[in-house]
Amino acid sequence: AQSVTQLDSHVSVSEGTPVLLRCNYSSSYSPSLFWYVQHPNKGLQLLLKYTSAATLVKGINGFEAEFKKSETSFHLTKPSAHMSDAAEYFCALDSNYQLIWGAGTKLIIKP
Amino acid sequence: EAGVVQSPRYKIIEKKQPVAFWCNPISGHNTLYWYRQNLGQGPELLIRYENEEAVDDSQLPKDRFSAERLKGVDSTLKIQPAELGDSAVYLCASSRGLAGARTDTQYFGPGTRLTVL
């Protein structure tokens, strides 16, 4: 069965420092993987997606993620955090026309 | 281009009462999804429509939940009667094609936050 595990429920970083949000997956086939962001009282917005092309995927707002098959990981990174990045982030994979979601990681930015 | 529209944004009801949520997808999007998101969790798919046909409702609790997508555009999700455990955010999403998440990005509405007292 397909599953997604986000390894941290909360991540706290200082503004201007790097961000790392961790995501591991389990899949019986080579999946497509996604990162979405959810700001308070807003809908989920796609940050980036991996669909078996380049393993390093660049997304919006300076985020990128690297697909590592050997580690079954798809971690999200950003070189320098901004206050506006404070939100909840969800990793997901495709399974039979639907998305299987992780539990989310809340990103907290300290001034 | 307008995004996915949902109403109401918030709803508070007492248990055993009925409630309905409405979704207007992005114009031209053929696939529509209803998800439920509990606090501290990722979304859980309830039902997926391709045009007006419900092609995956395996996770919809059919004893109390119902949905429709008349004319393949707007959709309504209903709960009757509501239970305390139904308190959650109900999200609607749409995608352009019928090829699934691998190639079709899902666009989400802001959700309806339901509180059942």
Tab-separated table of C-alpha atoms in Angstrom:
chain	number	residue	atom	x	y	z
A	1	ALA	CA	0.000	0.000	0.000
A	2	GLN	CA	1.091	3.533	-0.705
A	3	SER	CA	1.828	5.842	2.215
A	4	VAL	CA	3.496	9.125	3.066
A	5	THR	CA	5.272	9.958	6.299
A	6	GLN	CA	6.220	13.480	7.245
A	7	LEU	CA	8.880	13.081	9.860
A	8	ASP	CA	8.297	16.311	11.795
A	9	SER	CA	4.968	17.694	12.951
A	10	HIS	CA	6.581	21.092	13.669
A	11	VAL	CA	9.738	22.772	12.385
A	12	SER	CA	10.947	26.083	13.775
A	13	VAL	CA	13.639	28.162	12.034
A	14	SER	CA	14.852	31.728	12.235
A	15	GLU	CA	14.137	34.122	9.401
A	16	GLY	CA	16.936	34.010	6.844
A	17	THR	CA	18.081	30.477	7.737
A	18	PRO	CA	17.581	27.332	5.642
A	19	VAL	CA	14.397	25.277	5.760
A	20	LEU	CA	14.236	21.470	5.585
A	21	LEU	CA	10.912	19.647	5.703
A	22	ARG	CA	11.243	15.876	5.527
A	23	CYS	CA	9.010	13.442	3.655
A	24	ASN	CA	9.409	9.689	3.184
A	25	TYR	CA	7.151	7.589	1.020
A	26	SER	CA	6.256	3.975	0.429
A	27	SER	CA	5.058	2.876	-2.973
A	28	SER	CA	5.008	-0.293	-5.025
A	29	TYR	CA	5.728	1.688	-8.175
A	30	SER	CA	7.604	4.855	-9.066
A	31	PRO	CA	5.233	7.528	-7.817
A	32	SER	CA	4.570	11.139	-8.575
A	33	LEU	CA	5.181	13.241	-5.483
A	34	PHE	CA	3.848	16.622	-4.485
A	35	TRP	CA	4.354	19.341	-1.924
A	36	TYR	CA	1.420	21.590	-1.042
A	37	VAL	CA	1.302	24.579	1.318
A	38	GLN	CA	-1.699	25.621	3.385
A	39	HIS	CA	-1.806	29.089	4.918
A	40	PRO	CA	-4.371	29.698	7.684
A	41	ASN	CA	-7.906	29.838	6.322
A	42	LYS	CA	-6.641	29.382	2.781
A	43	GLY	CA	-6.840	26.510	0.332
A	44	LEU	CA	-4.004	24.111	-0.367
A	45	GLN	CA	-1.616	25.465	-2.989
A	46	LEU	CA	0.748	23.338	-5.067
A	47	LEU	CA	4.407	24.203	-4.446
A	48	LEU	CA	5.996	21.645	-6.751
A	49	LYS	CA	5.632	18.147	-8.130
A	50	TYR	CA	7.896	15.325	-9.268
A	51	THR	CA	6.715	13.173	-12.172
A	52	SER	CA	9.737	11.027	-13.056
A	53	ALA	CA	11.664	13.674	-14.960
A	54	ALA	CA	14.499	15.577	-13.239
A	55	THR	CA	15.015	14.414	-9.668
A	56	LEU	CA	15.614	17.975	-8.428
A	57	VAL	CA	12.380	19.886	-8.742
A	58	LYS	CA	12.086	23.641	-8.403
A	59	GLY	CA	8.850	25.153	-7.223
A	60	ILE	CA	7.335	28.483	-6.378
A	61	ASN	CA	8.587	30.921	-3.743
A	62	GLY	CA	12.153	29.574	-3.830
A	63	PHE	CA	11.317	26.049	-2.673
A	64	GLU	CA	12.807	22.931	-4.189
A	65	ALA	CA	12.714	19.215	-3.479
A	66	GLU	CA	14.879	16.272	-4.428
A	67	PHE	CA	13.535	12.814	-5.229
A	68	LYS	CA	15.836	10.102	-3.838
A	69	LYS	CA	14.624	6.656	-4.783
A	70	SER	CA	17.290	4.836	-2.765
A	71	GLU	CA	16.149	6.643	0.375
A	72	THR	CA	12.438	6.784	-0.587
A	73	SER	CA	12.522	10.457	0.301
A	74	PHE	CA	11.273	13.726	-1.151
A	75	HIS	CA	12.473	16.437	1.227
A	76	LEU	CA	11.509	20.085	0.723
A	77	THR	CA	14.142	22.798	1.128
A	78	LYS	CA	14.541	26.534	0.873
A	79	PRO	CA	17.858	28.374	1.310
A	80	SER	CA	16.503	31.304	3.289
A	81	ALA	CA	13.238	31.376	5.235
A	82	HIS	CA	10.909	34.345	5.079
A	83	MET	CA	8.207	35.259	7.542
A	84	SER	CA	5.591	34.673	4.832
A	85	ASP	CA	6.650	31.003	4.657
A	86	ALA	CA	4.968	30.299	7.982
A	87	ALA	CA	2.272	27.769	7.114
A	88	GLU	CA	1.506	24.052	7.089
A	89	TYR	CA	3.165	21.933	4.433
A	90	PHE	CA	1.862	18.637	3.096
A	91	CYS	CA	3.663	15.967	1.118
A	92	ALA	CA	1.531	13.696	-1.076
A	93	LEU	CA	1.846	10.947	-3.671
A	94	ASP	CA	-0.479	9.826	-6.431
A	95	SER	CA	-2.299	6.537	-6.106
A	96	ASN	CA	-4.993	5.395	-8.483
A	97	TYR	CA	-6.144	8.896	-9.449
A	98	GLN	CA	-6.149	10.204	-5.889
A	99	LEU	CA	-3.554	11.784	-3.645
A	100	ILE	CA	-2.292	10.066	-0.506
A	101	TRP	CA	-1.311	12.702	2.026
A	102	GLY	CA	1.097	13.007	4.901
A	103	ALA	CA	-0.059	14.446	8.215
A	104	GLY	CA	1.577	17.807	7.570
A	105	THR	CA	4.455	19.819	9.002
A	106	LYS	CA	3.836	23.183	10.586
A	107	LEU	CA	6.632	25.598	9.715
A	108	ILE	CA	7.249	28.306	12.309
A	109	ILE	CA	9.475	31.261	11.440
A	110	LYS	CA	11.158	33.112	14.279
A	111	PRO	CA	12.014	36.779	13.700
B	1	GLU	CA	-9.082	32.944	-13.624
B	2	ALA	CA	-11.284	32.445	-10.573
B	3	GLY	CA	-10.282	29.679	-8.228
B	4	VAL	CA	-12.395	26.974	-6.629
B	5	VAL	CA	-15.220	28.565	-4.669
B	6	GLN	CA	-16.765	26.984	-1.600
B	7	SER	CA	-19.578	28.061	0.674
B	8	PRO	CA	-20.213	28.502	3.452
B	9	ARG	CA	-16.747	29.071	4.899
B	10	TYR	CA	-17.885	28.189	8.401
B	11	LYS	CA	-20.849	26.241	9.735
B	12	ILE	CA	-21.843	25.426	13.301
B	13	ILE	CA	-24.696	22.994	13.847
B	14	GLU	CA	-26.020	20.730	16.549
B	15	LYS	CA	-25.688	16.981	16.204
B	16	LYS	CA	-28.441	15.209	14.288
B	17	GLN	CA	-29.034	18.303	12.137
B	18	PRO	CA	-28.481	18.214	8.366
B	19	VAL	CA	-25.828	20.322	6.644
B	20	ALA	CA	-24.822	20.965	3.047
B	21	PHE	CA	-21.676	22.313	1.429
B	22	TRP	CA	-21.432	23.789	-2.038
B	23	CYS	CA	-18.512	23.864	-4.453
B	24	ASN	CA	-17.998	25.655	-7.752
B	25	PRO	CA	-14.889	24.311	-9.514
B	26	ILE	CA	-12.618	26.186	-11.871
B	27	SER	CA	-14.314	26.679	-15.223
B	28	GLY	CA	-13.550	23.868	-17.644
B	29	HIS	CA	-12.295	21.440	-15.018
B	30	ASN	CA	-13.757	18.002	-15.550
B	31	THR	CA	-12.724	16.302	-12.320
B	32	LEU	CA	-14.009	17.342	-8.912
B	33	TYR	CA	-12.938	16.009	-5.515
B	34	TRP	CA	-14.362	16.274	-2.015
B	35	TYR	CA	-11.892	15.771	0.836
B	36	ARG	CA	-12.282	15.815	4.603
B	37	GLN	CA	-9.423	17.172	6.685
B	38	ASN	CA	-9.339	16.515	10.405
B	39	LEU	CA	-7.255	18.676	12.692
B	40	GLY	CA	-3.574	17.814	12.462
B	41	GLN	CA	-4.032	15.451	9.537
B	42	GLY	CA	-3.790	15.485	5.780
B	43	PRO	CA	-6.893	15.487	3.598
B	44	GLU	CA	-8.831	12.252	3.105
B	45	LEU	CA	-10.662	11.709	-0.185
B	46	LEU	CA	-14.418	11.254	0.165
B	47	ILE	CA	-15.536	11.196	-3.453
B	48	ARG	CA	-14.226	11.920	-6.937
B	49	TYR	CA	-16.329	12.969	-9.934
B	50	GLU	CA	-15.407	12.785	-13.571
B	51	ASN	CA	-17.881	15.176	-15.161
B	52	GLU	CA	-21.197	14.215	-13.540
B	53	GLU	CA	-20.239	10.625	-12.725
B	54	ALA	CA	-19.032	9.607	-9.257
B	55	VAL	CA	-16.146	7.311	-10.192
B	56	ASP	CA	-14.736	6.773	-6.702
B	57	ASP	CA	-16.956	7.014	-3.633
B	58	SER	CA	-15.434	4.103	-1.754
B	59	GLN	CA	-14.516	6.259	1.236
B	60	LEU	CA	-17.803	8.132	1.470
B	61	PRO	CA	-19.846	7.061	4.540
B	62	LYS	CA	-22.984	6.416	2.561
B	63	ASP	CA	-25.280	5.968	5.524
B	64	ARG	CA	-25.181	9.696	6.239
B	65	PHE	CA	-23.209	11.378	3.461
B	66	SER	CA	-24.425	12.078	-0.050
B	67	ALA	CA	-23.093	14.115	-2.929
B	68	GLU	CA	-24.178	15.220	-6.349
B	69	ARG	CA	-22.687	17.036	-9.292
B	70	LEU	CA	-25.515	18.015	-11.557
B	71	LYS	CA	-24.574	18.949	-15.127
B	72	GLY	CA	-20.958	18.194	-14.334
B	73	VAL	CA	-20.199	21.624	-12.863
B	74	ASP	CA	-21.197	22.611	-9.308
B	75	SER	CA	-21.318	20.030	-6.574
B	76	THR	CA	-23.055	19.662	-3.231
B	77	LEU	CA	-21.977	17.472	-0.327
B	78	LYS	CA	-24.593	16.715	2.320
B	79	ILE	CA	-24.488	15.162	5.765
B	80	GLN	CA	-27.714	13.981	7.368
B	81	PRO	CA	-27.744	13.601	10.289
B	82	ALA	CA	-24.476	15.123	11.448
B	83	GLU	CA	-22.490	13.523	14.269
B	84	LEU	CA	-19.909	15.004	16.607
B	85	GLY	CA	-17.151	13.174	14.753
B	86	ASP	CA	-18.014	14.970	11.519
B	87	SER	CA	-16.391	18.165	12.771
B	88	ALA	CA	-13.640	18.852	10.239
B	89	VAL	CA	-12.727	21.012	7.260
B	90	TYR	CA	-14.377	19.885	4.028
B	91	LEU	CA	-12.266	20.697	0.994
B	92	CYS	CA	-13.278	20.766	-2.623
B	93	ALA	CA	-10.701	20.490	-5.394
B	94	SER	CA	-10.834	20.349	-9.171
B	95	SER	CA	-8.512	19.367	-11.986
B	96	ARG	CA	-8.702	19.952	-15.701
B	97	GLY	CA	-8.449	16.497	-17.201
B	98	LEU	CA	-9.287	12.922	-16.420
B	99	ALA	CA	-5.755	11.586	-16.266
B	100	GLY	CA	-5.286	11.668	-12.507
B	101	ALA	CA	-2.878	13.414	-10.183
B	102	ARG	CA	0.240	12.385	-12.099
B	103	THR	CA	-0.461	14.881	-14.850
B	104	ASP	CA	-3.385	16.986	-13.637
B	105	THR	CA	-2.757	19.447	-10.845
B	106	GLN	CA	-5.504	19.593	-8.241
B	107	TYR	CA	-6.614	23.096	-7.264
B	108	PHE	CA	-8.214	23.497	-3.876
B	109	GLY	CA	-10.866	25.775	-2.492
B	110	PRO	CA	-10.531	27.401	0.954
B	111	GLY	CA	-12.721	24.759	2.578
B	112	THR	CA	-15.742	24.768	4.871
B	113	ARG	CA	-14.989	24.412	8.561
B	114	LEU	CA	-17.797	22.395	10.165
B	115	THR	CA	-18.324	22.320	13.913
B	116	VAL	CA	-20.900	19.890	15.272
B	117	LEU	CA	-21.996	20.583	18.862
